[in-house]
PDB file of C-alpha atoms in Angstrom:
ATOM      1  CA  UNK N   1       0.000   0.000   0.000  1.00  0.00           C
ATOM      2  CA  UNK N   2       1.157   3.474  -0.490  1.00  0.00           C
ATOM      3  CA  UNK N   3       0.977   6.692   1.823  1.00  0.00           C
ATOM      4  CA  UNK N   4      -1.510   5.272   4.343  1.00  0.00           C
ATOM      5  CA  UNK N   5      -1.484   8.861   6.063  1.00  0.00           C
ATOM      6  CA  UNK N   6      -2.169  10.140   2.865  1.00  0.00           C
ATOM      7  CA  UNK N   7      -5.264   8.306   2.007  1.00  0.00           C
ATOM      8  CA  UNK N   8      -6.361   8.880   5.684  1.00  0.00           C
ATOM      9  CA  UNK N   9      -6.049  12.869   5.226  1.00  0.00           C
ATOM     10  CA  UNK N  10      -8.279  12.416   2.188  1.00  0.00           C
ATOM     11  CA  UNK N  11     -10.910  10.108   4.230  1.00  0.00           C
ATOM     12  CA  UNK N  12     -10.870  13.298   6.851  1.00  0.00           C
ATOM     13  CA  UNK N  13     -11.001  16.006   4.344  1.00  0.00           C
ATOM     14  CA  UNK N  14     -13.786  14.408   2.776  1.00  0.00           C
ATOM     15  CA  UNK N  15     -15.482  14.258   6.215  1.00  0.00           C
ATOM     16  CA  UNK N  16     -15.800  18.033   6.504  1.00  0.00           C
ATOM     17  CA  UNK N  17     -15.836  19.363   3.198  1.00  0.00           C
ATOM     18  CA  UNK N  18     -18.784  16.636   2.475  1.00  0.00           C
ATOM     19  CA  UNK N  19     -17.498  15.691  -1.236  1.00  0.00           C
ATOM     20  CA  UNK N  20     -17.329  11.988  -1.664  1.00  0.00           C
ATOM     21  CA  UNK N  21     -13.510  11.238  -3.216  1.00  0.00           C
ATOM     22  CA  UNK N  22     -13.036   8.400  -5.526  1.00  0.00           C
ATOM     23  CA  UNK N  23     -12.297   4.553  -3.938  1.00  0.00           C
ATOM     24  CA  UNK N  24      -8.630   3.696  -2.893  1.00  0.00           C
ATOM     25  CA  UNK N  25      -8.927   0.108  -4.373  1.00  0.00           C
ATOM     26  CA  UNK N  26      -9.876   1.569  -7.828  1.00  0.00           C
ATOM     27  CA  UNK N  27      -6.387   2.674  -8.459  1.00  0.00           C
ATOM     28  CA  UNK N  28      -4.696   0.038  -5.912  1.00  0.00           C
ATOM     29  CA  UNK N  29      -6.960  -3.046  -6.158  1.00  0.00           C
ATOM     30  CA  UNK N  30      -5.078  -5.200  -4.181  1.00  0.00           C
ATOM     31  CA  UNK N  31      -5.658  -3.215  -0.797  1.00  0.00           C
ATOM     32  CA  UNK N  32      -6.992  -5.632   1.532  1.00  0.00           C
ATOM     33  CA  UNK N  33      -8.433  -5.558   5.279  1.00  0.00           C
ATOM     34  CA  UNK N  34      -4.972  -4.914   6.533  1.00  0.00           C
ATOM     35  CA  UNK N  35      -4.462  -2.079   4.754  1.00  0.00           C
ATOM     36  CA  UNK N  36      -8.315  -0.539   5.463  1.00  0.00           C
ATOM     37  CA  UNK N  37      -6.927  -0.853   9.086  1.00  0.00           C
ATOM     38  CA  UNK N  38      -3.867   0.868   8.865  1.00  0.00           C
ATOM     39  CA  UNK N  39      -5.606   4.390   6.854  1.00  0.00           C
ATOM     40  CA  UNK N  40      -8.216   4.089   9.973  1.00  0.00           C
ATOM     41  CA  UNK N  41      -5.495   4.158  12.479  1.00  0.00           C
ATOM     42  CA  UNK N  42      -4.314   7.067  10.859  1.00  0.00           C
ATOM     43  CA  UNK N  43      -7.110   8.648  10.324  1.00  0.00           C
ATOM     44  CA  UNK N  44      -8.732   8.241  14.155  1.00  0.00           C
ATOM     45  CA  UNK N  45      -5.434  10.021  15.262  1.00  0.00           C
ATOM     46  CA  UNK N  46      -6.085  12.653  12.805  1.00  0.00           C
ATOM     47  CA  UNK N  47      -9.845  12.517  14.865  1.00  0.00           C
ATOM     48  CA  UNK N  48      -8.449  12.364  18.489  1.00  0.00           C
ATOM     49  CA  UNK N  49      -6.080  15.601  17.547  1.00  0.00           C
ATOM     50  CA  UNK N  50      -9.163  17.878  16.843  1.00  0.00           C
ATOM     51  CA  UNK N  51     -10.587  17.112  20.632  1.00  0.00           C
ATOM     52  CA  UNK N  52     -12.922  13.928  19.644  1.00  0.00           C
ATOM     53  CA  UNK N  53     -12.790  10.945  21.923  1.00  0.00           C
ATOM     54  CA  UNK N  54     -13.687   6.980  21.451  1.00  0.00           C
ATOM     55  CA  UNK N  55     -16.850   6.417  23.610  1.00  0.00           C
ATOM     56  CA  UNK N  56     -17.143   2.610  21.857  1.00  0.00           C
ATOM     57  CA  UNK N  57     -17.011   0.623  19.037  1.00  0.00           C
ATOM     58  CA  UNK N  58     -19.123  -0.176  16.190  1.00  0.00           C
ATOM     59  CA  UNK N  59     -18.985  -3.755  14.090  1.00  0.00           C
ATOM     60  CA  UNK N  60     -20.245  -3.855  10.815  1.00  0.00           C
ATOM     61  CA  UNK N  61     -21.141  -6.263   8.146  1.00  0.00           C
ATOM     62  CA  UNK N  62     -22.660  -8.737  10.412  1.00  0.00           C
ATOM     63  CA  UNK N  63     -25.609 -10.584   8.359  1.00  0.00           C
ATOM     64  CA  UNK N  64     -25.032 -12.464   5.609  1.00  0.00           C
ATOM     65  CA  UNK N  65     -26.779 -10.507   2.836  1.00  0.00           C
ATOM     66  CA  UNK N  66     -23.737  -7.694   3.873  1.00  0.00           C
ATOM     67  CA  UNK N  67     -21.109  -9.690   3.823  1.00  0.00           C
ATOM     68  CA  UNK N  68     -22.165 -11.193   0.266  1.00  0.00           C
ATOM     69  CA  UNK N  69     -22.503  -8.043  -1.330  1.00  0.00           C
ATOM     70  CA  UNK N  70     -18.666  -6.768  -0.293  1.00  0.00           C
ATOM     71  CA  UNK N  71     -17.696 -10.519  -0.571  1.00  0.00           C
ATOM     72  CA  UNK N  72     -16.531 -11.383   2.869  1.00  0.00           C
ATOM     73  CA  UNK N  73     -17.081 -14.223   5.580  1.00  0.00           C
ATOM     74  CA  UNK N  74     -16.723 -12.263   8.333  1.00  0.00           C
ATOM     75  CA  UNK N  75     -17.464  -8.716  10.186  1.00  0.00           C
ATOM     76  CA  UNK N  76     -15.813  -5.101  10.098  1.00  0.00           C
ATOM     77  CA  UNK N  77     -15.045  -2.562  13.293  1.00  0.00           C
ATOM     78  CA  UNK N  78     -14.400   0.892  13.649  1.00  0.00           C
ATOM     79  CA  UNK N  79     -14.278   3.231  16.642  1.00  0.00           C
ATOM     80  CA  UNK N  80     -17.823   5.084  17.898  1.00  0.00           C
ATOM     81  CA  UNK N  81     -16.505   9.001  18.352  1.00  0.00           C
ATOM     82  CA  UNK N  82     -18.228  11.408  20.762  1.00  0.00           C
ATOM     83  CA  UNK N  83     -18.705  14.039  18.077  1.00  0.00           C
ATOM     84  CA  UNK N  84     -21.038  10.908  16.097  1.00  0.00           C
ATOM     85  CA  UNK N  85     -23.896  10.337  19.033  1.00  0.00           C
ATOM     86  CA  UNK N  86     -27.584  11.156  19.380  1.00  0.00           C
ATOM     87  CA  UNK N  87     -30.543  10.916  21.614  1.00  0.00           C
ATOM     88  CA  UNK N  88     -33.572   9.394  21.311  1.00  0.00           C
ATOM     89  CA  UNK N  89     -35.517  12.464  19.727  1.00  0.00           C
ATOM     90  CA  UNK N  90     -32.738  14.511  18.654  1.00  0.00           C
ATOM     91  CA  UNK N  91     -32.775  16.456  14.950  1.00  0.00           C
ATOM     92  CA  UNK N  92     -30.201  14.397  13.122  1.00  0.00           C
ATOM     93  CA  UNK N  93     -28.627  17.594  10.357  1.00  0.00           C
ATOM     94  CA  UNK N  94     -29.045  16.066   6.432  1.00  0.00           C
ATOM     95  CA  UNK N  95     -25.930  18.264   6.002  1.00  0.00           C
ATOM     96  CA  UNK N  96     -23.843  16.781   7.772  1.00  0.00           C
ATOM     97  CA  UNK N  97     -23.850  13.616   5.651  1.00  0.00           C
ATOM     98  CA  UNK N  98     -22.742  13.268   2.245  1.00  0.00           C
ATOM     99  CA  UNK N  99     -25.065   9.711   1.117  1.00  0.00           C
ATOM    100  CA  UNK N 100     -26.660   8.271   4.510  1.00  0.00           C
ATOM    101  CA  UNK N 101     -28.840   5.795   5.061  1.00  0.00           C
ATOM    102  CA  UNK N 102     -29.963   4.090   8.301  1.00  0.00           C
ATOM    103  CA  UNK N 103     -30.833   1.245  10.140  1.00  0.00           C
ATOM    104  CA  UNK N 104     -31.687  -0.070  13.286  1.00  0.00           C
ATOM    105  CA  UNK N 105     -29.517  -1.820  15.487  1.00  0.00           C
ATOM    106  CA  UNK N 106     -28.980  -3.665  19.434  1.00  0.00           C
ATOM    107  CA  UNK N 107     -26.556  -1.227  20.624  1.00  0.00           C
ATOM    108  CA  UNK N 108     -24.998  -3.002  24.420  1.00  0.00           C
ATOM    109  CA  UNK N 109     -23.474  -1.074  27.159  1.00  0.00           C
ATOM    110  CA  UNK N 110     -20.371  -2.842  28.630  1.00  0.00           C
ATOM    111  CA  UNK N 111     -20.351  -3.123  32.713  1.00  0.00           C
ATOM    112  CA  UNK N 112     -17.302  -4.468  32.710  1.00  0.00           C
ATOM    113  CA  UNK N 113     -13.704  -4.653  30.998  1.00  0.00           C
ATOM    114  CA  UNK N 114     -13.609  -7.086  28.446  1.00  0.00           C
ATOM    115  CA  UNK N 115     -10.391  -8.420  26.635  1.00  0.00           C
ATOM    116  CA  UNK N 116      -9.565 -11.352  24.573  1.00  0.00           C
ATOM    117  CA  UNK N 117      -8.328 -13.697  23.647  1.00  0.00           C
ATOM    118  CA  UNK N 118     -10.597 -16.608  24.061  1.00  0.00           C
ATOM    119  CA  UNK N 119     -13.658 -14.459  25.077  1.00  0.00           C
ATOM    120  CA  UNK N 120     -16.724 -16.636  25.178  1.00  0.00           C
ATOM    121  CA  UNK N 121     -20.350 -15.265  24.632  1.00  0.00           C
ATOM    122  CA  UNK N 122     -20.731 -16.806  28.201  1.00  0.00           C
ATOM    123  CA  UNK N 123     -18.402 -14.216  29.053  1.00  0.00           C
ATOM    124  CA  UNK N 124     -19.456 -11.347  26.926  1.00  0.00           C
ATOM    125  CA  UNK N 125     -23.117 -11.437  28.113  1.00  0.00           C
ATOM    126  CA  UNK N 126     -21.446 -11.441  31.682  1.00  0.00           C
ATOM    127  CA  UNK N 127     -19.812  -8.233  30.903  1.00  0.00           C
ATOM    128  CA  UNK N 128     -22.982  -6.360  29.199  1.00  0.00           C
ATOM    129  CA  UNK N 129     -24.675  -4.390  31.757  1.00  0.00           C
ATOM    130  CA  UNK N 130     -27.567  -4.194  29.185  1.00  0.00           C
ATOM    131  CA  UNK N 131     -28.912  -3.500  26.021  1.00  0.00           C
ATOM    132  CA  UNK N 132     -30.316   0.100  24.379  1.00  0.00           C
ATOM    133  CA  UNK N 133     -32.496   1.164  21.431  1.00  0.00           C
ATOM    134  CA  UNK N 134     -29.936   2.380  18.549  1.00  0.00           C
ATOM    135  CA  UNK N 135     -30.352   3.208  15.322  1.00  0.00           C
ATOM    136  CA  UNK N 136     -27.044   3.582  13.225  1.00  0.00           C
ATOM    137  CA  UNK N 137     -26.242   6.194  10.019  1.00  0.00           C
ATOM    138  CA  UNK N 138     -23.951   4.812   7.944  1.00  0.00           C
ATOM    139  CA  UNK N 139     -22.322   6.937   5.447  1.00  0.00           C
ATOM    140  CA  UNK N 140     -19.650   6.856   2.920  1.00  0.00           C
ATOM    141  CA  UNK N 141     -17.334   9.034   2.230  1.00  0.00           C
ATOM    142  CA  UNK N 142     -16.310   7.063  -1.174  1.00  0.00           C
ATOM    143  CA  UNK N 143     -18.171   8.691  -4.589  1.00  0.00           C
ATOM    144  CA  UNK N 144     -21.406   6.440  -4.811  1.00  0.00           C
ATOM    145  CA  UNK N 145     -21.085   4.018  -1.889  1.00  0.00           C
ATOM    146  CA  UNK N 146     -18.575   1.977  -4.340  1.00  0.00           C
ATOM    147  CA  UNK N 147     -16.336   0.647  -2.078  1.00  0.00           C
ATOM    148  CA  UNK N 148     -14.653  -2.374  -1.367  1.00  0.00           C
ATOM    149  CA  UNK N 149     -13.535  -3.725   2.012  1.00  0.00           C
ATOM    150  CA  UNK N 150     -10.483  -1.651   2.500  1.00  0.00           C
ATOM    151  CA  UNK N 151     -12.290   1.739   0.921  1.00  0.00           C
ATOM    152  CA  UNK N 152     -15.201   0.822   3.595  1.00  0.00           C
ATOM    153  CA  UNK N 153     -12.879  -0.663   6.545  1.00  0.00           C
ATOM    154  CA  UNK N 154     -10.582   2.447   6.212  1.00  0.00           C
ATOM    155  CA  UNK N 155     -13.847   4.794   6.374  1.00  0.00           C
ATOM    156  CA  UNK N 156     -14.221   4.136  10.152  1.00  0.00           C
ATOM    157  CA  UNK N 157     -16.596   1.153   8.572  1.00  0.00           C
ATOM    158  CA  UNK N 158     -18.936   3.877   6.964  1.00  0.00           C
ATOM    159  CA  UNK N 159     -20.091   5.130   9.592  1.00  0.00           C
ATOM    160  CA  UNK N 160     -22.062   8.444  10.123  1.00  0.00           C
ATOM    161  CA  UNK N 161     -23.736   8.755  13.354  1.00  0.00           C
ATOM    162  CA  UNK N 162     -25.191   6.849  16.106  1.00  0.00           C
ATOM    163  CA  UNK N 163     -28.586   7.619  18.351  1.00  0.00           C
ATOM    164  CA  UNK N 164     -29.405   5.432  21.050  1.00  0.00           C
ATOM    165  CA  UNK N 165     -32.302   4.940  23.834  1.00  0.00           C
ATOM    166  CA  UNK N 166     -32.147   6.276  28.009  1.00  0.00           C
ATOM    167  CA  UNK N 167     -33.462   3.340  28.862  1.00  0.00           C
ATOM    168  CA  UNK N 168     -30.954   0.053  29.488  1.00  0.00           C
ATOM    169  CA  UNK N 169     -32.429  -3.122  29.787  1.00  0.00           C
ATOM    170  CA  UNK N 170     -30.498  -5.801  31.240  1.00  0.00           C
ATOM    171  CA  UNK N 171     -30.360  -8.994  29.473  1.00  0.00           C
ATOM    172  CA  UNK N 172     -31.702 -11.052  31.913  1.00  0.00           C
ATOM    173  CA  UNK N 173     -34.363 -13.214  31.152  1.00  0.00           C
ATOM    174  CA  UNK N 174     -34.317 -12.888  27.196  1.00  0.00           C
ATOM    175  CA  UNK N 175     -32.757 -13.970  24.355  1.00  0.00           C
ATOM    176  CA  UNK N 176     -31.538 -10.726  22.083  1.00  0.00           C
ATOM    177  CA  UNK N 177     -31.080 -13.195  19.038  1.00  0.00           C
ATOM    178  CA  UNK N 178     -35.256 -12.849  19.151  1.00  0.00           C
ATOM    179  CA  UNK N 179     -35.895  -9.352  19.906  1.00  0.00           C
ATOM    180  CA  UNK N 180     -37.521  -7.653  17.002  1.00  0.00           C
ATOM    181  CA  UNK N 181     -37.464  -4.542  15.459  1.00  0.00           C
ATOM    182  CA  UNK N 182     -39.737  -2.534  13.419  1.00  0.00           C
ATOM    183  CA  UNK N 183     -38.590   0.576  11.447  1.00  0.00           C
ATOM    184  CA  UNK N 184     -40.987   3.407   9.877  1.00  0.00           C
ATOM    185  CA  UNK N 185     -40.390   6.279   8.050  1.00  0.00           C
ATOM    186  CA  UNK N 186     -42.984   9.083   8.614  1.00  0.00           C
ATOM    187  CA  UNK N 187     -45.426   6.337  10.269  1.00  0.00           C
ATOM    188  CA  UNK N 188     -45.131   4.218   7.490  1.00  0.00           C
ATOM    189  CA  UNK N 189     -43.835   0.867   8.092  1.00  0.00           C
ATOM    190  CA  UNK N 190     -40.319   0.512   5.761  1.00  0.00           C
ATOM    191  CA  UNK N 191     -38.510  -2.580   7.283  1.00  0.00           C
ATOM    192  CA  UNK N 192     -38.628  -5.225  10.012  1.00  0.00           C
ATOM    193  CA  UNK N 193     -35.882  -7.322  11.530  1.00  0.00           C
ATOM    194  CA  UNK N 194     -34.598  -9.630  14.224  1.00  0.00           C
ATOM    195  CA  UNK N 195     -31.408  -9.926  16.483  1.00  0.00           C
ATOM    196  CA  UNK N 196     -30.250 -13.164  15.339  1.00  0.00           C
ATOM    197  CA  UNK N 197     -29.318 -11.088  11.687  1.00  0.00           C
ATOM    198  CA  UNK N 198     -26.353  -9.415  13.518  1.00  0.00           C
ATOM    199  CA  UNK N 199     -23.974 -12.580  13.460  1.00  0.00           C
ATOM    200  CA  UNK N 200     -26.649 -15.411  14.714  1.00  0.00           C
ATOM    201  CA  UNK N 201     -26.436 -13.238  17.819  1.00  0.00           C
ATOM    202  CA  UNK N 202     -25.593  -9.931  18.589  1.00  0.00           C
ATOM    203  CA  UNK N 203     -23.430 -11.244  21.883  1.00  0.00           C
ATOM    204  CA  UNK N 204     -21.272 -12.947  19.826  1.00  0.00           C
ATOM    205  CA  UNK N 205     -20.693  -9.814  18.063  1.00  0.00           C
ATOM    206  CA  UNK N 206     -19.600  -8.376  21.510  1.00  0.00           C
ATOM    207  CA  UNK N 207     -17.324 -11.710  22.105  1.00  0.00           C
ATOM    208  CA  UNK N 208     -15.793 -11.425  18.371  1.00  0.00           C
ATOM    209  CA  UNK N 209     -14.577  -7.876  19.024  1.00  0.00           C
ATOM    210  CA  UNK N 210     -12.974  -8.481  22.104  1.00  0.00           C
ATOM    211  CA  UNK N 211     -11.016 -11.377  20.336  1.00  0.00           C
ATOM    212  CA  UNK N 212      -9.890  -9.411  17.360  1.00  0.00           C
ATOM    213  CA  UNK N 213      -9.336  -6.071  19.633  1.00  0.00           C
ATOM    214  CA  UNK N 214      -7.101  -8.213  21.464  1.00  0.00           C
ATOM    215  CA  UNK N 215      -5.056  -8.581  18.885  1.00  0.00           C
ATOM    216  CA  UNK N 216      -4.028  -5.064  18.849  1.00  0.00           C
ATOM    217  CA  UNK N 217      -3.846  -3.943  22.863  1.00  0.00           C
ATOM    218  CA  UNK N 218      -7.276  -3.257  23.027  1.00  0.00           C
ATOM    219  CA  UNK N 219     -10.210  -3.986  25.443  1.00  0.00           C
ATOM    220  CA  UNK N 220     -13.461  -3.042  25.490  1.00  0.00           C
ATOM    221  CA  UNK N 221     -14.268  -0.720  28.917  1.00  0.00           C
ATOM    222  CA  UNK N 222     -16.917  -0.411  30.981  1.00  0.00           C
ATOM    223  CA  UNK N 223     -19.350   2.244  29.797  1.00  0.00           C
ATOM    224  CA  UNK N 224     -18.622   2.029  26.134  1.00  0.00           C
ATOM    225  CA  UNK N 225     -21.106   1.432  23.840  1.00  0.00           C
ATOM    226  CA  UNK N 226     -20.711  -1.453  21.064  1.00  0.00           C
ATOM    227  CA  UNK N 227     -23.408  -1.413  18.392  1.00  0.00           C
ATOM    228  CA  UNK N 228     -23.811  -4.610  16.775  1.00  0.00           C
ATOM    229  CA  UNK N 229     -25.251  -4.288  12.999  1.00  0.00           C
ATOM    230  CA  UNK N 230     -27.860  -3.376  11.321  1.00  0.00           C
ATOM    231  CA  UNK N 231     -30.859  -5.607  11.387  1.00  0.00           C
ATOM    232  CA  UNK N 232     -32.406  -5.092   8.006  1.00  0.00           C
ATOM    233  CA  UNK N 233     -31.310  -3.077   4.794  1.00  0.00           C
ATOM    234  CA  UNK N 234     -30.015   0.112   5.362  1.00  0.00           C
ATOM    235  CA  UNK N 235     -32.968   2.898   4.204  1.00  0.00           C
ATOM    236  CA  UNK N 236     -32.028   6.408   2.276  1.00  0.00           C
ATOM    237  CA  UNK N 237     -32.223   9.186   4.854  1.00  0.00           C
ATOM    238  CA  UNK N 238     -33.789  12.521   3.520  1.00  0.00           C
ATOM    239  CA  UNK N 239     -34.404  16.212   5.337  1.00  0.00           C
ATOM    240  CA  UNK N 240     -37.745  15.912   6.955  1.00  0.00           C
ATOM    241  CA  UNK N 241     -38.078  12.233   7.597  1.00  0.00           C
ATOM    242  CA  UNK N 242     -38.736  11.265  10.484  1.00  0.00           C
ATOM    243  CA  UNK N 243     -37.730   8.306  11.658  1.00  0.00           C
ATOM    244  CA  UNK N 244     -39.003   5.061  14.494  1.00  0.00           C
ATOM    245  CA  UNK N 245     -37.447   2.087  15.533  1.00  0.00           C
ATOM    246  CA  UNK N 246     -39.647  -0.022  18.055  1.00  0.00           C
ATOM    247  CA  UNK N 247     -37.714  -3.027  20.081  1.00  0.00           C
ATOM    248  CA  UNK N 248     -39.400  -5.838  21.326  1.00  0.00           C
ATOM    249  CA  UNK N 249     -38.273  -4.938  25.484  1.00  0.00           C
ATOM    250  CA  UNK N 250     -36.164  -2.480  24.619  1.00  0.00           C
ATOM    251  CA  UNK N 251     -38.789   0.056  23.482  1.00  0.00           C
ATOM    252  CA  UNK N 252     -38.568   2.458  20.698  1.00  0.00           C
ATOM    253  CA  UNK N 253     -36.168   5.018  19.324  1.00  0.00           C
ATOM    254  CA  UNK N 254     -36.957   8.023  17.147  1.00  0.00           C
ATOM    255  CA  UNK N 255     -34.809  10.873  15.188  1.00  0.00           C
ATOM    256  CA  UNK N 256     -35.884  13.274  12.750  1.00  0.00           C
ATOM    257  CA  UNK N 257     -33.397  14.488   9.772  1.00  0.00           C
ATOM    258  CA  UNK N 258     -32.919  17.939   9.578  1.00  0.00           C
ATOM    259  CA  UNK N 259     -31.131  20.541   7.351  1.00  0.00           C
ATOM    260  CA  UNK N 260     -28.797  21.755   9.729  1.00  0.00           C
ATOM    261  CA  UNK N 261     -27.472  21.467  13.681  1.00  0.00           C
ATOM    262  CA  UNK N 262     -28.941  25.002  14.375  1.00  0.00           C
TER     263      UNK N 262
END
């Protein structure tokens, strides 16, 4: 690969002028996850150094449908930044995007430090104080969502924004491979969905990322948030939708898209 911090100060450019730039493996097709790791790296520093700050960690590409359409066999991760999180009712800005979409996802809030190796979902539901209502933007920052892994992995895994519930329900006494999900778009029902599509269980997402964290120095804390994949199809995002995710126990989520943050 060449001039991973260069790549990366295109990724962050791209960020804030919000003009797409073209994909890294069109002119180097033989980046590969690796490499989408080592732009991120550089480009989260570039991140920290303006004041932002890692409050968790999103994985991506975790149903099968995904992963077939990139052409992988397993999952993605990037870091969840402060500057990226909503509330449950909070005007999400349309400008602030370049191409988003969204989609509803079993976010988990750790209760405990978590590092691999050998983490078992025993273990990782151990650690989960409990689960909140999340719906995830993803975005690209690539010209026409064409990427490939690397263009996506180095791209903080596409991701936009997060907004998540108050309320944190512990996990005991359900399953979340069967909690549900509805999503509707100005009342109108647009997509349903089911735990068990975020890696045959969204605690095994938990218990994969503290494995391959581990691998790099990393744990997960207590606190952090770790959103676990979108559920269904990610749905176009326009200025003056509003949109409502309902959970099965967890209870529902809503944001409206805006023009701006003012």
């Amino acid at each position: 690969m060449t001039d991973a911090p260069a790549k990366a100060k295109a990724l962050y450019d791209a960020r804030r002028s919000k003009v797409p730039i073209p994909p890294f493996t069109d002119a180097e097709p033989a980046l590969d996850m690796a490499d989408g790791y080592a732009i991120q790296q550089e480009l989260v520093s570039l991140l920290l150094a303006d004041g932002d700050r890692v409050i968790g960690h999103k994985v991506g590409l975790t149903s099968k449908p995904m992963q077939e359409l990139i052409g992988v066999d397993s999952p993605d991760y990037g870091p969840v930044l402060a500057s990226a999180l909503y509330l449950d009712g909070d005007t999400i800005p349309r400008a602030e995007f370049i191409a988003p979409r969204i989609e509803a996802e079993i976010v988990f809030v750790l209760g405990e430090r978590l590092r691999g190796p050998c983490v078992t979902v025993t273990a990782a539901r151990a650690a989960i104080a409990g689960a909140v209502a999340g719906v995830e933007i993803v975005d690209s920052r690539i010209v026409d969502w064409r990427i490939r892994l690397a263009d996506t992995i180095a791209d903080l895994a596409s991701q936009g924004a997060v907004a998540v519930s108050s309320k944190i329900v512990p996990l005991d006494g359900f399953d979340a491979r069967f909690l549900g999900v509805t999503l509707t778009r100005n009342g109108e029902v647009v997509d349903t969905g089911a735990g068990a599509a975020a890696l045959g269980d969204p605690v095994a997402v938990v218990a994969w990322l503290a494995n391959v964290l581990c691998e790099q120095g990393i744990a997960l804390e207590p606190g952090q948030l770790i959103m676990t994949g979108g559920l269904h199809a990610a749905v176009e995002m326009n200025e003056g939708d509003v949109f409502r995710a309902e959970f099965d126990r967890l209870g529902p989520i809503t944001v409206c898209v805006g023009r701006t943050s003012a």
